[in-house]
mmCIF file with all atom_site columns, C-alpha atoms in Angstrom:
data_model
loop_
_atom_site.group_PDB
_atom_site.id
_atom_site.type_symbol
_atom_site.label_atom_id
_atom_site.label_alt_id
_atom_site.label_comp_id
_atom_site.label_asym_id
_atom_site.label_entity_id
_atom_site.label_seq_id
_atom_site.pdbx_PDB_ins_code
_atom_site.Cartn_x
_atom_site.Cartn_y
_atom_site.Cartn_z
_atom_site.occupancy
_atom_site.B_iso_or_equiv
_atom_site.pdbx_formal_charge
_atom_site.auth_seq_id
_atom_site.auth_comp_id
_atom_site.auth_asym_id
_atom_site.auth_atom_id
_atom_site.pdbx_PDB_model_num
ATOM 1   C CA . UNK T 1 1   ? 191.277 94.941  127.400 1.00 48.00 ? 1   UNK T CA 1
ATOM 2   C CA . UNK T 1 2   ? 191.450 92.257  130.089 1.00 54.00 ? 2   UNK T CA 1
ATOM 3   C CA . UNK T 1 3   ? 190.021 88.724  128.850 1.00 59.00 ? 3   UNK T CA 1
ATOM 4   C CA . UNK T 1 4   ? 190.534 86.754  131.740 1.00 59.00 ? 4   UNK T CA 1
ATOM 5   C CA . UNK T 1 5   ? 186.164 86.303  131.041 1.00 56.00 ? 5   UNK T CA 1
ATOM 6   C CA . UNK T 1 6   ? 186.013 82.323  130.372 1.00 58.00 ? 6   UNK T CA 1
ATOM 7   C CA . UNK T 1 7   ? 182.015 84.011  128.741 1.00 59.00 ? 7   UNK T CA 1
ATOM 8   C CA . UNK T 1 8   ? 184.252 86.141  126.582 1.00 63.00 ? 8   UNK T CA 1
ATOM 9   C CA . UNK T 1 9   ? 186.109 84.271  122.874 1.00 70.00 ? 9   UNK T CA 1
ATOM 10  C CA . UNK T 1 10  ? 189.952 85.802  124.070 1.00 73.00 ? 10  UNK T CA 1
ATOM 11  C CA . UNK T 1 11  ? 191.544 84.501  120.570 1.00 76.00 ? 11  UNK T CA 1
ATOM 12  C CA . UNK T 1 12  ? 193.044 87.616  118.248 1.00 77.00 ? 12  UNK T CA 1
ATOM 13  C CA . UNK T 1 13  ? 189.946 88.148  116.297 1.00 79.00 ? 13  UNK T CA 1
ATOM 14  C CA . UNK T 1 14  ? 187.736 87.759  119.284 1.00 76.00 ? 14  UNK T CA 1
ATOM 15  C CA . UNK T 1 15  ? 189.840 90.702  121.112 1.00 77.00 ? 15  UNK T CA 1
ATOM 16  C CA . UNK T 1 16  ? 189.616 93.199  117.375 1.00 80.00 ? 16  UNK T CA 1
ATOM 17  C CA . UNK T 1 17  ? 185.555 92.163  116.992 1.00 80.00 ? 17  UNK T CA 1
ATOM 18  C CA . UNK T 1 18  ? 185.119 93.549  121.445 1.00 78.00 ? 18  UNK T CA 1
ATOM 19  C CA . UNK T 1 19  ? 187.617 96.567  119.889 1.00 79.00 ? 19  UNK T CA 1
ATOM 20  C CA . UNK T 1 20  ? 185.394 97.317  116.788 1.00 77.00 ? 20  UNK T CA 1
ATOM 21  C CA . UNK T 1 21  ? 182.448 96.907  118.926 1.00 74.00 ? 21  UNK T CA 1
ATOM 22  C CA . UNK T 1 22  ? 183.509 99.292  121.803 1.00 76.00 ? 22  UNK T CA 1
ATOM 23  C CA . UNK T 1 23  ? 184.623 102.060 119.411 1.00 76.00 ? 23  UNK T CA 1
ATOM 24  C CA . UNK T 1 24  ? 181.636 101.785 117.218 1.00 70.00 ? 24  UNK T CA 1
ATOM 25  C CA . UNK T 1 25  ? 179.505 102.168 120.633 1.00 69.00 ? 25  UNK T CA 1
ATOM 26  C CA . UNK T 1 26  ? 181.437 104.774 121.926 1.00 70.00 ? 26  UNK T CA 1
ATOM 27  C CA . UNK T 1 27  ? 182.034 106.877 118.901 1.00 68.00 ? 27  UNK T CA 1
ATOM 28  C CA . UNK T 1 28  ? 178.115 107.415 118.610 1.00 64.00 ? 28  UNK T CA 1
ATOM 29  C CA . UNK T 1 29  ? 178.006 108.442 122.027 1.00 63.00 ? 29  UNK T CA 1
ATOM 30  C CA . UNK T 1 30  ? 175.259 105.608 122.667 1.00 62.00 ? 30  UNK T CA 1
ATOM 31  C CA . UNK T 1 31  ? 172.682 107.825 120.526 1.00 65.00 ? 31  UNK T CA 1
ATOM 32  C CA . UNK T 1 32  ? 171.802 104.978 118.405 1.00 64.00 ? 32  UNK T CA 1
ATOM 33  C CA . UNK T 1 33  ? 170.325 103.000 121.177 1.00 63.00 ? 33  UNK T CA 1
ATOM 34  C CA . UNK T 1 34  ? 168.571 106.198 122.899 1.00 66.00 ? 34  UNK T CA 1
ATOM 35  C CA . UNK T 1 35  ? 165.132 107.212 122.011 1.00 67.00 ? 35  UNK T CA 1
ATOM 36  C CA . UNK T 1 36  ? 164.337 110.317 119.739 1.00 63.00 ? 36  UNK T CA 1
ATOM 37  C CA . UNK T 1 37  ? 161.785 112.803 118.963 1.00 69.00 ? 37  UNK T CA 1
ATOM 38  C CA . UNK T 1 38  ? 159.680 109.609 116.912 1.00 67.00 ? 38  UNK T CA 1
ATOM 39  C CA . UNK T 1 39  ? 159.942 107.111 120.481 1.00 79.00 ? 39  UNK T CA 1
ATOM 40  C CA . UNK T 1 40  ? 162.216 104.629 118.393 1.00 79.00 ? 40  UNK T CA 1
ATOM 41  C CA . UNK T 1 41  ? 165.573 104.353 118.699 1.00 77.00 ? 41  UNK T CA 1
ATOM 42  C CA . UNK T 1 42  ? 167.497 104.021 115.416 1.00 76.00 ? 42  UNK T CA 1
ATOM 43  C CA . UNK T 1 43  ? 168.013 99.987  115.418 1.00 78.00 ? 43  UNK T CA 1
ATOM 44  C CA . UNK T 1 44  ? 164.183 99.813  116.347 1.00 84.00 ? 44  UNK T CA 1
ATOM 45  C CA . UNK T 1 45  ? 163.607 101.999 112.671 1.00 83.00 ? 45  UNK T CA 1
ATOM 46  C CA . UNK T 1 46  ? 166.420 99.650  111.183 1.00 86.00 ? 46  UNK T CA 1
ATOM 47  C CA . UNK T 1 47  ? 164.661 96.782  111.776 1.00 90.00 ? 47  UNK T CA 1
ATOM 48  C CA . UNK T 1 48  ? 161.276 98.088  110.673 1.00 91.00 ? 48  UNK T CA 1
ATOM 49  C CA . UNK T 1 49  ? 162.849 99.077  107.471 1.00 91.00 ? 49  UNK T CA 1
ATOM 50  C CA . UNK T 1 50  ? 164.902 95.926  106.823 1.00 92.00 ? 50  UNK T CA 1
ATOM 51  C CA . UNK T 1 51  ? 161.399 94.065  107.656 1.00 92.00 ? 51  UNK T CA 1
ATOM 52  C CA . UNK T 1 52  ? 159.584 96.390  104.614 1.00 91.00 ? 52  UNK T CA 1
ATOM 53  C CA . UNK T 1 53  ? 162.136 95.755  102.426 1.00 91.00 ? 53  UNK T CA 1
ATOM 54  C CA . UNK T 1 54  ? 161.982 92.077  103.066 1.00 92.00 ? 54  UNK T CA 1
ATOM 55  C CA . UNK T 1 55  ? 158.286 91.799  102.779 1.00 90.00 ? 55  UNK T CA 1
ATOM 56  C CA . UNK T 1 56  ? 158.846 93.523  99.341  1.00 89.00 ? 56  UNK T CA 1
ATOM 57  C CA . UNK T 1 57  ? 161.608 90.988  97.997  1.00 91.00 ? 57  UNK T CA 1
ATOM 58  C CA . UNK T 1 58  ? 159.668 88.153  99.228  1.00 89.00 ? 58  UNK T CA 1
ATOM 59  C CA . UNK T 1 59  ? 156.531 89.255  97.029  1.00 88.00 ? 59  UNK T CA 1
ATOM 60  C CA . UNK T 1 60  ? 158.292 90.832  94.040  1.00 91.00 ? 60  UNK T CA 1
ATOM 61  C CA . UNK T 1 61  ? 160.196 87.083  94.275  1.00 92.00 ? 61  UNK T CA 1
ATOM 62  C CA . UNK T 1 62  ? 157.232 85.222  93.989  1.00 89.00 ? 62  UNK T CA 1
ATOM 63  C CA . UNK T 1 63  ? 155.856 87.630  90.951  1.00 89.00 ? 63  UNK T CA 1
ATOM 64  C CA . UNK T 1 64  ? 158.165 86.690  88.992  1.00 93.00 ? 64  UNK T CA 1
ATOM 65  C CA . UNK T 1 65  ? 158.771 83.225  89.903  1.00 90.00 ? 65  UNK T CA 1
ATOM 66  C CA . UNK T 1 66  ? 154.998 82.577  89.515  1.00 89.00 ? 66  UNK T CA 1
ATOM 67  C CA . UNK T 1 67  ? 154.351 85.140  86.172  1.00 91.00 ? 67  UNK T CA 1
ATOM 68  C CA . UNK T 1 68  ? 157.572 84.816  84.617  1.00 93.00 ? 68  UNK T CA 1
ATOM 69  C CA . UNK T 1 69  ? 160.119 81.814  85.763  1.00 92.00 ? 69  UNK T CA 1
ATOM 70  C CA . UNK T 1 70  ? 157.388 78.898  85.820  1.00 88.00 ? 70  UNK T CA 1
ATOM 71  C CA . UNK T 1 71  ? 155.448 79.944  82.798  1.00 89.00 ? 71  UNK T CA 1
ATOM 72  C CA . UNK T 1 72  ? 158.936 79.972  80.669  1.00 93.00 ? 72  UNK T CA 1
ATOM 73  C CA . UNK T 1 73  ? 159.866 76.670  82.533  1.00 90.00 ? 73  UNK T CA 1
ATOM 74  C CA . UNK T 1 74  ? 156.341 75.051  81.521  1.00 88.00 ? 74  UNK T CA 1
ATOM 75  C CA . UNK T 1 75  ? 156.691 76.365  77.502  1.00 89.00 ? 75  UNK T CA 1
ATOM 76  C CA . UNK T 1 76  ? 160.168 74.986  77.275  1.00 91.00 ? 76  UNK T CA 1
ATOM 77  C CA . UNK T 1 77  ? 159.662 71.875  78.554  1.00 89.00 ? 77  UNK T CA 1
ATOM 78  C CA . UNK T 1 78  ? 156.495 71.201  75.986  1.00 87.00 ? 78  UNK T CA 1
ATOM 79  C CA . UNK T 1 79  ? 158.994 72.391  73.103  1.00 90.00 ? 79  UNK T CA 1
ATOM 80  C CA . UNK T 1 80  ? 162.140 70.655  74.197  1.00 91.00 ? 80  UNK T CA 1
ATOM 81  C CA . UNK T 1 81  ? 160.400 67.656  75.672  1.00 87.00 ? 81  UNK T CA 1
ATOM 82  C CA . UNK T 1 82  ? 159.019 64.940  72.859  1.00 87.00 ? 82  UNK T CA 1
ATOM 83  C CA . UNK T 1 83  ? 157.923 62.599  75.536  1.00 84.00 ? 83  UNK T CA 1
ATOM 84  C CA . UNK T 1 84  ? 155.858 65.758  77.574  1.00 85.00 ? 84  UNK T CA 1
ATOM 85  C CA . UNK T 1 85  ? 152.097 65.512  77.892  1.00 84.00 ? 85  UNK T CA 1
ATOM 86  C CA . UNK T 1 86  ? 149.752 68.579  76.383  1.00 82.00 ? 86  UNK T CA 1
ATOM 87  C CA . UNK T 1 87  ? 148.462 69.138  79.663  1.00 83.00 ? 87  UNK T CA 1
ATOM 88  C CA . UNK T 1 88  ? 151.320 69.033  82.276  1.00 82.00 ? 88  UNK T CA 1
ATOM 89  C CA . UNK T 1 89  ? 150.143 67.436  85.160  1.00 84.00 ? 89  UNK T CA 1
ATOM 90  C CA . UNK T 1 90  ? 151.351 67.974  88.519  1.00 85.00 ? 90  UNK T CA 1
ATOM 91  C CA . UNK T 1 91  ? 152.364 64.020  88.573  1.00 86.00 ? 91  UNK T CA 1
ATOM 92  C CA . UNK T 1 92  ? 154.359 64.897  85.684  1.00 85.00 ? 92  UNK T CA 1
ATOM 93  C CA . UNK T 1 93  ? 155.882 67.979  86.712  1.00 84.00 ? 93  UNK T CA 1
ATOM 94  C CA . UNK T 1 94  ? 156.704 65.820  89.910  1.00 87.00 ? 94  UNK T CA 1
ATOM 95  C CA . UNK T 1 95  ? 158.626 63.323  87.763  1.00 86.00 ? 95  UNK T CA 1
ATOM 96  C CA . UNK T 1 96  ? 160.416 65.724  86.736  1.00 84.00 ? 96  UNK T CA 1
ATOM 97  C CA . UNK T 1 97  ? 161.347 67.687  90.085  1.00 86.00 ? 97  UNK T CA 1
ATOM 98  C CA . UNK T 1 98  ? 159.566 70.373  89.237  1.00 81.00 ? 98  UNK T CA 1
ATOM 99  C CA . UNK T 1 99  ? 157.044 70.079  92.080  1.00 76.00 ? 99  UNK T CA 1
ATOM 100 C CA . UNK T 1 100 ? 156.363 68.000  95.169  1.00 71.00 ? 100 UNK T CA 1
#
């Protein structure tokens, strides 16, 4: 593999990651970028999936951030926390870092 390319990174690792990239192309005979029987091609269904799963992550996160993490934040800080108002306030919970 020529790199006489000045587009083309011609250090060692630059060389192996065109190598790895080649062989992983070739070896699949290019079927992972051709269309199939369902009109995507298998990095189009990849990045469907990987956009599901994120959508799920993102709102299991915030579940439990919102119904579990900041509820046990809030009790803690009232029991742990002589100087803490009854009522935290979000000027309070701002002093504190909590929030904006």
């Amino acid at each position: 593999m020529a790199c006489q390319d000045s587009n083309r990174n011609c250090s060692p690792q630059g060389i192996r990651k065109a190598r790895l990239d080649q062989s992983f192309i070739s070896s699949s005979g290019g079927k992972l970028f051709q269309r199939g029987k369902e009109e995507k091609t298998f990095h189009e269904r990849a990045i469907e999936r990987g956009k599901f799963w994120e959508y799920q992550v993102a709102e299991n996160l915030s579940d439990i951030v919102f119904n579990d993490v900041f509820p046990a934040l809030l009790t803690a800080i009232k029991e742990h926390d002589r100087e803490a108002p009854d009522v935290m306030s979000d000027a309070y919970l701002a002093d504190l870092g909590i929030m904006p």
